[in-house]
Amino acid sequence: MKTVLVTGATAGIGEACARAFVEAGWKVIATGRRAERLEALVEELGADRVHPCVFDVRDEEARDAALAALPEGFSKIDCLVNNAGLALGTEKAQDADLANWKTMIDTNVTALVSLTHKLLPALIESKAVIVNLASVAATYPYTGGNVYGGTKAFVRQFSLGLRCDLSGTGVRVTSIEPGMVETEFTLVRTGGNQEASDTLYGGMRPLDGPDIAATVLWVASQPPHVNVNTLEVMPVAQSFAGFQVARDA
């Protein structure tokens, strides 16, 4: 039975990944900050299938302690899903909060890179799959997307760089780049503004956590000789934005 480590498994895409992988016969190391949500997953899916690791991905000391304490049945990692990440604020760059920028960089970039580096020797040994959650924001800029889009562009390019460096090891690397996915994402970004979330997704059918989880599982389930480099996934209702034109009043 294979084992996957999923970061940010307490909500949204990460939580859906935990369920999808367990249903497909995998064991899951589920990480996140909210212990009660991880315990609920264990209760729902079984302690023999889900091992909870409570830590903030930015806290390397807590992360390392949790990884060192993995029980024997969960110690060999066959897939790493770097899902934990966030967007904070919708302001234009000139109006943005620098603290929000730094939090996004620390979470979406630094923590992802640090965890990947920590696990690389074990991932090479197991010829694992690394799945990094980027975003269509990595490719298509939009107003207010400034640093969030920059972090996801980093994730995409880092994934391709890993793919080059790991050539010959048997490790596969994929950047998955979703469009609009209705999770807690917008609530976090807007500081809990439900109206903003409802407006964003109103009148259209966005993707949801299980849609992306099914995609992650599909990538991880490909034969060992198949690597999906990048995979962009959008709801049918969403397409590419047009160019902006600033016109004189």
XYZ file of N, CA, C and O in Angstrom, residues 59-247:
756
model
N 6.772 26.397 10.036
C 7.490 26.073 11.266
C 8.350 24.830 11.021
O 7.893 23.691 11.183
N 9.609 25.031 10.652
C 10.463 23.906 10.268
C 10.754 22.985 11.447
O 10.864 21.764 11.271
N 10.880 23.534 12.634
C 11.170 22.709 13.803
C 10.004 21.763 14.099
O 10.219 20.560 14.322
N 8.792 22.285 14.081
C 7.613 21.447 14.326
C 7.436 20.431 13.200
O 7.085 19.274 13.441
N 7.690 20.862 11.982
C 7.599 19.957 10.830
C 8.564 18.797 10.962
O 8.198 17.626 10.789
N 9.818 19.105 11.283
C 10.836 18.060 11.389
C 10.528 17.085 12.515
O 10.752 15.866 12.377
N 9.990 17.601 13.618
C 9.620 16.728 14.732
C 8.499 15.784 14.328
O 8.518 14.584 14.657
N 7.526 16.293 13.593
C 6.403 15.458 13.149
C 6.869 14.387 12.166
O 6.444 13.225 12.242
N 7.756 14.752 11.265
C 8.255 13.779 10.288
C 9.111 12.708 10.959
O 9.064 11.533 10.586
N 9.884 13.110 11.956
C 10.730 12.146 12.670
C 9.901 11.154 13.459
O 10.370 10.040 13.745
N 8.675 11.546 13.808
C 7.818 10.689 14.625
C 6.838 9.861 13.801
O 5.944 9.219 14.372
N 6.997 9.845 12.481
C 6.081 9.053 11.653
C 6.170 7.583 12.037
O 7.263 7.028 12.141
N 5.014 6.923 12.243
C 5.056 5.497 12.560
C 5.553 4.683 11.370
O 5.524 5.146 10.226
N 6.007 3.500 11.638
C 6.645 2.670 10.608
C 5.761 2.489 9.383
O 6.235 2.522 8.244
N 4.483 2.312 9.597
C 3.580 2.072 8.470
C 3.387 3.268 7.563
O 2.821 3.144 6.478
N 3.857 4.441 7.991
C 3.704 5.660 7.195
C 5.058 6.282 6.830
O 5.101 7.393 6.313
N 6.144 5.586 7.100
C 7.461 6.200 6.976
C 7.989 6.271 5.546
O 8.828 7.108 5.237
N 7.493 5.425 4.656
C 7.934 5.453 3.259
C 6.939 6.266 2.445
O 5.780 5.886 2.302
N 7.388 7.387 1.925
C 6.501 8.309 1.204
C 6.656 8.099 -0.296
O 7.748 8.254 -0.853
N 5.539 7.762 -0.940
C 5.539 7.490 -2.379
C 5.051 8.679 -3.196
O 5.213 8.701 -4.417
N 4.439 9.643 -2.527
C 3.939 10.830 -3.225
C 3.895 11.997 -2.248
O 3.444 11.839 -1.111
N 4.377 13.135 -2.685
C 4.289 14.372 -1.910
C 3.372 15.325 -2.656
O 3.607 15.637 -3.827
N 2.329 15.778 -1.977
C 1.425 16.765 -2.554
C 1.615 18.076 -1.793
O 1.150 18.224 -0.664
N 2.332 18.997 -2.409
C 2.561 20.319 -1.820
C 1.350 21.195 -2.128
O 1.307 21.897 -3.141
N 0.360 21.118 -1.249
C -0.901 21.818 -1.469
C -1.036 23.072 -0.617
O -1.686 24.024 -1.025
N -0.445 23.094 0.574
C -0.636 24.214 1.496
C -0.211 25.525 0.844
O 0.878 25.645 0.282
N -1.089 26.507 0.903
C -0.799 27.810 0.327
C -1.990 28.727 0.542
O -3.055 28.286 0.968
N -1.809 30.001 0.235
C -2.896 30.947 0.444
C -2.666 32.214 -0.354
O -1.559 32.498 -0.802
N -3.770 32.954 -0.530
C -3.716 34.307 -1.076
C -4.250 35.238 0.002
O -5.215 34.901 0.695
N -3.626 36.392 0.148
C -4.057 37.365 1.151
C -4.170 38.741 0.502
O -3.204 39.254 -0.054
N -5.365 39.303 0.564
C -5.580 40.639 0.040
C -5.894 40.666 -1.435
O -5.471 39.797 -2.202
N -6.678 41.667 -1.823
C -7.072 41.835 -3.225
C -6.630 43.185 -3.769
O -6.986 43.553 -4.880
N -5.831 43.916 -2.971
C -5.459 45.274 -3.350
C -4.413 45.283 -4.462
O -3.654 44.342 -4.635
N -4.382 46.397 -5.186
C -3.297 46.616 -6.136
C -1.983 46.743 -5.362
O -1.971 47.057 -4.173
N -0.868 46.518 -6.047
C 0.435 46.494 -5.386
C 0.707 47.762 -4.577
O 1.224 47.705 -3.452
N 0.324 48.893 -5.117
C 0.627 50.158 -4.443
C -0.194 50.356 -3.163
O 0.140 51.214 -2.334
N -1.233 49.536 -2.991
C -2.079 49.639 -1.801
C -1.977 48.417 -0.899
O -2.649 48.351 0.130
N -1.146 47.469 -1.258
C -1.108 46.179 -0.560
C -0.377 46.282 0.778
O 0.437 47.177 1.007
N -0.692 45.321 1.646
C -0.054 45.196 2.953
C 1.200 44.336 2.786
O 1.117 43.167 2.383
N 2.352 44.879 3.092
C 3.604 44.139 2.914
C 3.630 42.862 3.741
O 4.185 41.844 3.311
N 3.016 42.891 4.921
C 2.972 41.690 5.763
C 2.250 40.554 5.048
O 2.656 39.384 5.156
N 1.185 40.878 4.309
C 0.479 39.853 3.538
C 1.379 39.279 2.454
O 1.387 38.062 2.206
N 2.126 40.138 1.806
C 3.057 39.665 0.774
C 4.056 38.677 1.364
O 4.311 37.610 0.799
N 4.625 39.047 2.505
C 5.636 38.196 3.121
C 5.052 36.862 3.574
O 5.695 35.811 3.441
N 3.816 36.886 4.087
C 3.171 35.636 4.507
C 2.949 34.713 3.313
O 3.173 33.500 3.408
N 2.532 35.272 2.185
C 2.333 34.450 0.988
C 3.654 33.849 0.504
O 3.713 32.674 0.136
N 4.703 34.646 0.510
C 6.003 34.133 0.088
C 6.503 33.056 1.048
O 6.987 31.998 0.629
N 6.362 33.311 2.348
C 6.815 32.337 3.344
C 6.066 31.012 3.234
O 6.650 29.937 3.428
N 4.768 31.074 2.924
C 3.943 29.865 2.862
C 4.020 29.181 1.507
O 4.274 27.981 1.409
N 3.790 29.960 0.456
C 3.656 29.385 -0.889
C 4.997 29.011 -1.517
O 5.051 28.131 -2.377
N 6.057 29.693 -1.091
C 7.374 29.464 -1.698
C 8.341 28.822 -0.707
O 8.779 27.683 -0.875
N 8.671 29.559 0.355
C 9.728 29.100 1.253
C 9.387 27.778 1.924
O 10.224 26.864 1.980
N 8.167 27.651 2.439
C 7.786 26.410 3.121
C 7.733 25.241 2.152
O 8.161 24.128 2.478
N 7.233 25.473 0.944
C 7.158 24.407 -0.067
C 8.566 23.930 -0.443
O 8.830 22.727 -0.504
N 9.451 24.879 -0.679
C 10.827 24.536 -1.038
C 11.518 23.795 0.105
O 12.209 22.787 -0.102
N 11.309 24.270 1.324
C 11.973 23.677 2.488
C 11.523 22.242 2.725
O 12.342 21.348 2.973
N 10.211 21.998 2.648
C 9.704 20.639 2.852
C 10.187 19.713 1.743
O 10.597 18.569 1.997
N 10.140 20.194 0.510
C 10.599 19.375 -0.611
C 12.067 18.998 -0.443
O 12.451 17.833 -0.628
N 12.894 19.979 -0.088
C 14.321 19.711 0.119
C 14.527 18.695 1.233
O 15.365 17.789 1.124
N 13.765 18.835 2.305
C 13.868 17.916 3.442
C 13.579 16.469 3.022
O 14.246 15.527 3.468
N 12.591 16.293 2.162
C 12.130 14.951 1.810
C 12.810 14.364 0.571
O 12.644 13.171 0.290
N 13.562 15.173 -0.168
C 14.104 14.701 -1.443
C 14.892 13.390 -1.347
O 14.700 12.498 -2.189
N 15.783 13.208 -0.371
C 16.494 11.926 -0.315
C 15.546 10.728 -0.221
O 15.740 9.718 -0.914
N 14.515 10.846 0.621
C 13.551 9.752 0.767
C 12.702 9.603 -0.485
O 12.373 8.477 -0.894
N 12.350 10.706 -1.124
C 11.535 10.649 -2.336
C 12.311 10.015 -3.488
O 11.749 9.282 -4.310
N 13.602 10.292 -3.556
C 14.439 9.666 -4.585
C 14.543 8.166 -4.327
O 14.445 7.353 -5.254
N 14.696 7.801 -3.071
C 14.805 6.386 -2.724
C 13.548 5.605 -3.102
O 13.625 4.466 -3.570
N 12.393 6.233 -2.932
C 11.128 5.543 -3.231
C 10.640 5.788 -4.655
O 9.571 5.317 -5.038
N 11.419 6.560 -5.443
C 11.012 6.926 -6.815
C 9.598 7.512 -6.793
O 8.689 7.068 -7.505
N 9.443 8.529 -5.999
C 8.131 9.082 -5.695
C 7.615 10.023 -6.784
O 8.304 10.331 -7.757
N 6.401 10.491 -6.565
C 5.773 11.520 -7.381
C 5.668 12.780 -6.527
O 5.207 12.719 -5.382
N 6.093 13.908 -7.070
C 5.917 15.197 -6.401
C 4.873 15.989 -7.180
O 5.047 16.228 -8.385
N 3.808 16.369 -6.507
C 2.752 17.161 -7.139
C 2.679 18.501 -6.421
O 2.380 18.558 -5.224
N 2.964 19.560 -7.144
C 2.934 20.906 -6.581
C 1.703 21.647 -7.091
O 1.455 21.696 -8.301
N 0.956 22.235 -6.166
C -0.239 22.988 -6.546
C 0.146 24.423 -6.857
O 0.453 25.207 -5.953
N 0.146 24.754 -8.133
C 0.369 26.130 -8.562
C -0.998 26.756 -8.836
O -1.941 26.564 -8.064
N -1.142 27.477 -9.924
C -2.398 28.154 -10.231
C -2.318 28.706 -11.641
O -1.220 28.958 -12.160
N -3.476 28.944 -12.255
C -3.468 29.652 -13.532
C -2.907 31.058 -13.354
O -2.463 31.696 -14.313
N -2.900 31.551 -12.095
C -2.307 32.863 -11.819
C -0.812 32.869 -12.093
O -0.199 33.938 -12.193
N -0.201 31.689 -12.210
C 1.211 31.601 -12.570
C 1.447 32.065 -14.000
O 2.553 32.496 -14.345
N 0.415 31.975 -14.823
C 0.538 32.298 -16.245
C -0.217 33.556 -16.635
O 0.264 34.352 -17.441
N -1.400 33.744 -16.049
C -2.281 34.849 -16.440
C -2.394 35.863 -15.309
O -3.071 35.616 -14.310
N -1.743 37.013 -15.411
C -1.829 38.018 -14.344
C -3.203 38.684 -14.310
O -3.901 38.742 -15.322
N -3.573 39.155 -13.148
C -4.823 39.888 -12.999
C -4.638 40.942 -11.909
O -3.759 40.819 -11.048
N -5.451 41.956 -11.932
C -5.341 43.043 -10.969
C -5.503 42.527 -9.546
O -6.471 41.830 -9.241
N -4.552 42.838 -8.694
C -4.589 42.396 -7.303
C -3.929 41.052 -7.086
O -3.819 40.587 -5.950
N -3.484 40.408 -8.169
C -2.863 39.091 -8.052
C -1.370 39.138 -7.793
O -0.748 38.109 -7.518
N -0.794 40.308 -7.913
C 0.628 40.608 -7.773
C 1.505 39.510 -7.152
O 2.054 38.668 -7.868
N 1.648 39.499 -5.826
C 2.568 38.552 -5.190
C 2.018 37.127 -5.204
O 2.783 36.164 -5.358
N 0.707 36.957 -5.065
C 0.152 35.598 -5.147
C 0.513 34.967 -6.488
O 1.009 33.831 -6.539
N 0.272 35.680 -7.577
C 0.632 35.160 -8.890
C 2.116 34.897 -9.012
O 2.541 33.907 -9.621
N 2.920 35.785 -8.406
C 4.371 35.586 -8.432
C 4.792 34.322 -7.713
O 5.675 33.587 -8.178
N 4.155 34.034 -6.577
C 4.512 32.809 -5.842
C 4.134 31.571 -6.637
O 4.858 30.572 -6.626
N 3.008 31.629 -7.329
C 2.573 30.454 -8.088
C 3.398 30.279 -9.368
O 3.611 29.152 -9.831
N 3.877 31.379 -9.920
C 4.814 31.273 -11.043
C 6.102 30.607 -10.576
O 6.704 29.804 -11.302
N 6.526 30.940 -9.357
C 7.700 30.276 -8.793
C 7.444 28.779 -8.667
O 8.305 27.964 -9.021
N 6.288 28.395 -8.138
C 5.975 26.971 -7.955
C 6.017 26.240 -9.294
O 6.572 25.139 -9.396
N 5.480 26.853 -10.320
C 5.497 26.237 -11.645
C 6.929 26.048 -12.137
O 7.311 24.964 -12.580
N 7.735 27.108 -12.051
C 9.100 27.027 -12.561
C 9.958 26.114 -11.697
O 10.834 25.388 -12.218
N 9.742 26.142 -10.389
C 10.464 25.245 -9.494
C 10.158 23.791 -9.837
O 11.056 22.931 -9.827
N 8.908 23.509 -10.168
C 8.522 22.151 -10.555
C 9.281 21.707 -11.801
O 9.789 20.575 -11.873
N 9.357 22.591 -12.787
C 10.077 22.248 -14.018
C 11.565 22.092 -13.743
O 12.233 21.220 -14.324
N 12.091 22.929 -12.850
C 13.507 22.802 -12.487
C 13.802 21.494 -11.773
O 14.822 20.836 -12.031
N 12.917 21.110 -10.849
C 13.061 19.817 -10.178
C 13.052 18.687 -11.192
O 13.834 17.733 -11.091
N 12.157 18.790 -12.147
C 12.038 17.756 -13.184
C 13.373 17.580 -13.905
O 13.807 16.460 -14.170
N 14.050 18.683 -14.201
C 15.369 18.606 -14.851
C 16.396 17.956 -13.936
O 17.127 17.047 -14.339
N 16.459 18.441 -12.692
C 17.490 17.967 -11.773
C 17.311 16.501 -11.401
O 18.292 15.790 -11.139
N 16.060 16.045 -11.358
C 15.772 14.680 -10.917
C 15.746 13.674 -12.070
O 15.412 12.505 -11.864
N 16.100 14.128 -13.244
C 16.156 13.227 -14.388
C 17.082 12.049 -14.086
O 18.206 12.233 -13.604
N 16.601 10.857 -14.336
C 17.391 9.657 -14.093
C 17.160 9.030 -12.737
O 17.630 7.921 -12.482
N 16.434 9.721 -11.845
C 16.186 9.176 -10.507
C 14.898 8.362 -10.431
O 14.677 7.637 -9.465
N 14.036 8.526 -11.428
C 12.736 7.871 -11.385
C 11.668 8.698 -10.691
O 10.495 8.317 -10.669
N 12.061 9.835 -10.109
C 11.084 10.722 -9.458
C 10.358 11.528 -10.522
O 10.978 12.071 -11.445
N 9.048 11.616 -10.387
C 8.228 12.392 -11.316
C 7.760 13.673 -10.631
O 7.536 13.688 -9.428
N 7.625 14.743 -11.410
C 7.233 16.040 -10.849
C 6.170 16.678 -11.736
O 6.325 16.737 -12.959
N 5.111 17.165 -11.095
C 4.006 17.785 -11.824
C 3.605 19.092 -11.153
O 3.495 19.172 -9.929
N 3.357 20.103 -11.960
C 2.743 21.349 -11.500
C 1.287 21.342 -11.953
O 1.012 21.327 -13.158
N 0.364 21.341 -10.997
C -1.061 21.410 -11.324
C -1.527 22.843 -11.116
O -1.280 23.450 -10.062
N -2.198 23.391 -12.126
C -2.512 24.820 -12.151
C -4.013 25.038 -12.335
O -4.505 25.177 -13.441
N -4.751 25.058 -11.212
C -6.207 25.212 -11.297
C -6.632 26.651 -11.547
O -5.953 27.608 -11.146
N -7.801 26.768 -12.168
C -8.477 28.055 -12.260
C -9.359 28.239 -11.036
O -8.947 27.943 -9.909
N -10.568 28.687 -11.235
C -11.469 28.996 -10.124
C -11.936 27.721 -9.424
O -12.581 26.870 -10.041
N -11.587 27.588 -8.154
C -11.983 26.444 -7.339
C -12.679 26.991 -6.091
O -12.082 27.776 -5.343
N -13.919 26.601 -5.874
C -14.661 27.125 -4.725
C -14.291 26.337 -3.467
O -14.732 25.211 -3.263
N -13.454 26.954 -2.633
C -13.049 26.397 -1.340
C -13.074 27.556 -0.341
O -13.773 28.548 -0.551
N -12.276 27.474 0.716
C -12.150 28.587 1.655
C -11.196 29.661 1.134
O -10.956 30.662 1.804
N -10.662 29.472 -0.058
C -9.638 30.350 -0.629
C -10.038 31.823 -0.585
O -9.292 32.674 -0.096
N -11.229 32.131 -1.114
C -11.648 33.524 -1.188
C -11.959 34.096 0.190
O -11.694 35.268 0.461
N -12.503 33.273 1.069
C -12.764 33.737 2.433
C -11.460 34.119 3.130
O -11.387 35.125 3.841
N -10.414 33.309 2.939
C -9.111 33.631 3.526
C -8.562 34.905 2.903
O -8.084 35.804 3.606
N -8.674 34.993 1.598
C -8.092 36.139 0.889
C -8.733 37.457 1.297
O -8.075 38.490 1.358
N -10.052 37.417 1.557
C -10.784 38.647 1.868
C -11.014 38.842 3.361
O -11.767 39.720 3.766
N -10.384 38.015 4.192
C -10.557 38.159 5.625
C -11.918 37.718 6.115
O -12.428 38.238 7.111
N -12.525 36.748 5.410
C -13.805 36.197 5.852
C -15.020 36.841 5.227
O -16.141 36.687 5.747
N -14.860 37.537 4.120
C -15.974 38.225 3.466
C -16.787 37.243 2.630
O -16.450 36.949 1.484
N -17.868 36.726 3.209
C -18.697 35.741 2.523
C -19.362 36.332 1.286
O -19.521 35.662 0.266
N -19.751 37.600 1.374
C -20.403 38.254 0.232
C -19.472 38.301 -0.977
O -19.890 38.059 -2.107
N -18.200 38.590 -0.718
C -17.223 38.627 -1.815
C -17.064 37.249 -2.443
O -16.962 37.113 -3.667
N -17.065 36.222 -1.598
C -16.958 34.857 -2.104
C -18.180 34.490 -2.932
O -18.064 33.925 -4.028
N -19.360 34.826 -2.423
C -20.593 34.515 -3.144
C -20.652 35.240 -4.485
O -21.113 34.689 -5.493
N -20.160 36.482 -4.507
C -20.158 37.264 -5.742
C -19.210 36.668 -6.775
O -19.538 36.562 -7.961
N -18.028 36.241 -6.305
C -17.034 35.680 -7.218
C -17.556 34.436 -7.924
O -17.353 34.253 -9.127
N -18.232 33.574 -7.180
C -18.680 32.301 -7.749
C -20.137 32.323 -8.203
O -20.648 31.316 -8.691
N -20.798 33.459 -8.034
C -22.215 33.539 -8.372
C -22.484 33.376 -9.859
O -21.767 33.904 -10.703
N -23.517 32.621 -10.183
C -23.957 32.493 -11.562
C -23.074 31.641 -12.447
O -23.228 31.650 -13.674
N -22.136 30.910 -11.866
C -21.273 30.037 -12.667
C -20.946 28.791 -11.869
O -21.145 28.733 -10.665
N -20.457 27.774 -12.551
C -20.088 26.527 -11.895
C -18.572 26.448 -11.804
O -17.900 26.124 -12.791
N -17.999 26.762 -10.627
C -16.550 26.646 -10.471
C -16.143 25.191 -10.272
O -16.995 24.301 -10.096
N -14.862 24.936 -10.285
C -14.356 23.648 -9.844
C -14.502 23.560 -8.334
O -14.741 24.569 -7.658
N -14.350 22.348 -7.792
C -14.344 22.189 -6.339
C -13.161 21.319 -5.930
O -12.408 20.823 -6.784
N -12.991 21.154 -4.619
C -11.861 20.380 -4.114
C -11.774 18.988 -4.697
O -10.689 18.560 -5.141
N -12.876 18.227 -4.727
C -12.818 16.876 -5.298
C -12.405 16.841 -6.769
O -11.774 15.875 -7.208
N -12.744 17.885 -7.538
C -12.307 17.928 -8.949
C -10.785 17.916 -9.034
O -10.193 17.157 -9.814
N -10.133 18.768 -8.241
C -8.673 18.852 -8.300
C -8.046 17.627 -7.639
O -7.012 17.130 -8.096
N -8.675 17.124 -6.580
C -8.158 15.909 -5.934
C -8.140 14.746 -6.913
O -7.185 13.955 -6.936
N -9.178 14.624 -7.728
C -9.218 13.555 -8.732
C -8.094 13.722 -9.741
O -7.499 12.730 -10.203
N -7.764 14.956 -10.060
C -6.670 15.234 -10.987
C -5.329 14.868 -10.369
O -4.468 14.253 -11.016
N -5.137 15.241 -9.106
C -3.893 14.904 -8.392
C -3.725 13.386 -8.327
O -2.639 12.853 -8.589
N -4.791 12.687 -7.977
C -4.740 11.227 -7.882
C -4.425 10.606 -9.240
O -3.632 9.655 -9.328
N -5.012 11.140 -10.297
C -4.752 10.624 -11.644
C -3.268 10.770 -11.991
O -2.649 9.828 -12.497
N -2.699 11.931 -11.695
C -1.276 12.155 -11.963
C -0.430 11.154 -11.184
O 0.501 10.540 -11.719
N -0.751 10.974 -9.903
C 0.036 10.086 -9.043
C -0.122 8.619 -9.423
O 0.718 7.793 -9.042
N -1.163 8.311 -10.174
C -1.460 6.918 -10.515
C -0.971 6.516 -11.900
O -1.204 5.384 -12.327
N -0.302 7.414 -12.595
C 0.214 7.078 -13.919
C 1.357 6.073 -13.809
O 2.029 5.977 -12.780
N 1.611 5.298 -14.871
C 2.722 4.339 -14.857
C 4.049 5.044 -14.597
O 4.194 6.239 -14.894
N 5.023 4.334 -14.056
C 6.303 4.951 -13.673
C 7.050 5.637 -14.811
O 7.895 6.499 -14.548
N 6.737 5.290 -16.058
C 7.457 5.915 -17.173
C 6.739 7.158 -17.700
O 7.203 7.772 -18.675
N 5.625 7.540 -17.083
C 4.827 8.675 -17.561
C 4.951 9.840 -16.592
O 4.680 9.693 -15.394
N 5.372 11.009 -17.096
C 5.441 12.220 -16.271
C 4.551 13.286 -16.891
O 4.685 13.622 -18.069
N 3.659 13.837 -16.097
C 2.846 14.980 -16.513
C 3.575 16.225 -16.016
O 3.626 16.478 -14.814
N 4.135 17.010 -16.910
C 4.953 18.151 -16.497
C 4.108 19.250 -15.864
O 4.368 19.678 -14.738
N 3.133 19.737 -16.618
C 2.219 20.758 -16.119
C 0.814 20.411 -16.561
O 0.619 19.822 -17.627
N -0.154 20.786 -15.743
C -1.536 20.488 -16.071
C -2.407 21.662 -15.625
O -2.538 21.933 -14.435
N -2.968 22.367 -16.598
C -3.829 23.524 -16.321
C -5.285 23.080 -16.384
O -5.704 22.464 -17.363
N -6.039 23.383 -15.336
C -7.420 22.918 -15.227
C -8.329 24.095 -14.898
O -8.139 24.759 -13.874
N -9.307 24.342 -15.746
C -10.257 25.431 -15.515
C -11.685 24.909 -15.587
O -11.955 23.920 -16.278
N -12.605 25.567 -14.893
C -14.018 25.257 -15.141
C -14.401 25.728 -16.540
O -13.792 26.672 -17.072
N -15.386 25.099 -17.141
C -15.814 25.475 -18.481
C -16.238 26.945 -18.529
O -16.020 27.642 -19.514
N -16.795 27.435 -17.415
C -17.305 28.798 -17.384
C -16.221 29.864 -17.346
O -16.507 31.046 -17.523
N -14.978 29.459 -17.111
C -13.875 30.416 -17.018
C -12.966 30.266 -18.230
O -12.635 29.154 -18.636
N -12.575 31.403 -18.808
C -11.605 31.356 -19.908
C -10.588 32.472 -19.693
O -10.509 33.062 -18.619
N -9.827 32.793 -20.714
C -8.699 33.702 -20.558
C -9.169 35.151 -20.559
O -9.984 35.558 -21.370
N -8.610 35.950 -19.635
C -8.993 37.348 -19.530
C -8.424 38.151 -20.694
O -7.353 37.838 -21.216
N -9.127 39.215 -21.089
C -8.619 40.079 -22.144
C -7.600 41.062 -21.600
O -7.432 41.215 -20.391
N -6.889 41.713 -22.486
C -5.923 42.715 -22.061
C -6.641 43.940 -21.509
O -7.695 44.332 -22.000
N -6.042 44.572 -20.499
C -6.590 45.812 -19.952
C -6.148 46.986 -20.807
O -5.040 47.015 -21.339
N -7.008 47.960 -20.917
C -6.678 49.219 -21.579
C -7.102 50.352 -20.658
O -8.286 50.462 -20.309
N -6.162 51.185 -20.234
C -6.498 52.341 -19.413
C -6.787 53.518 -20.334
O -5.912 53.959 -21.101
N -8.002 54.021 -20.311
C -8.423 55.074 -21.242
C -8.544 56.414 -20.507
O -8.849 56.458 -19.302
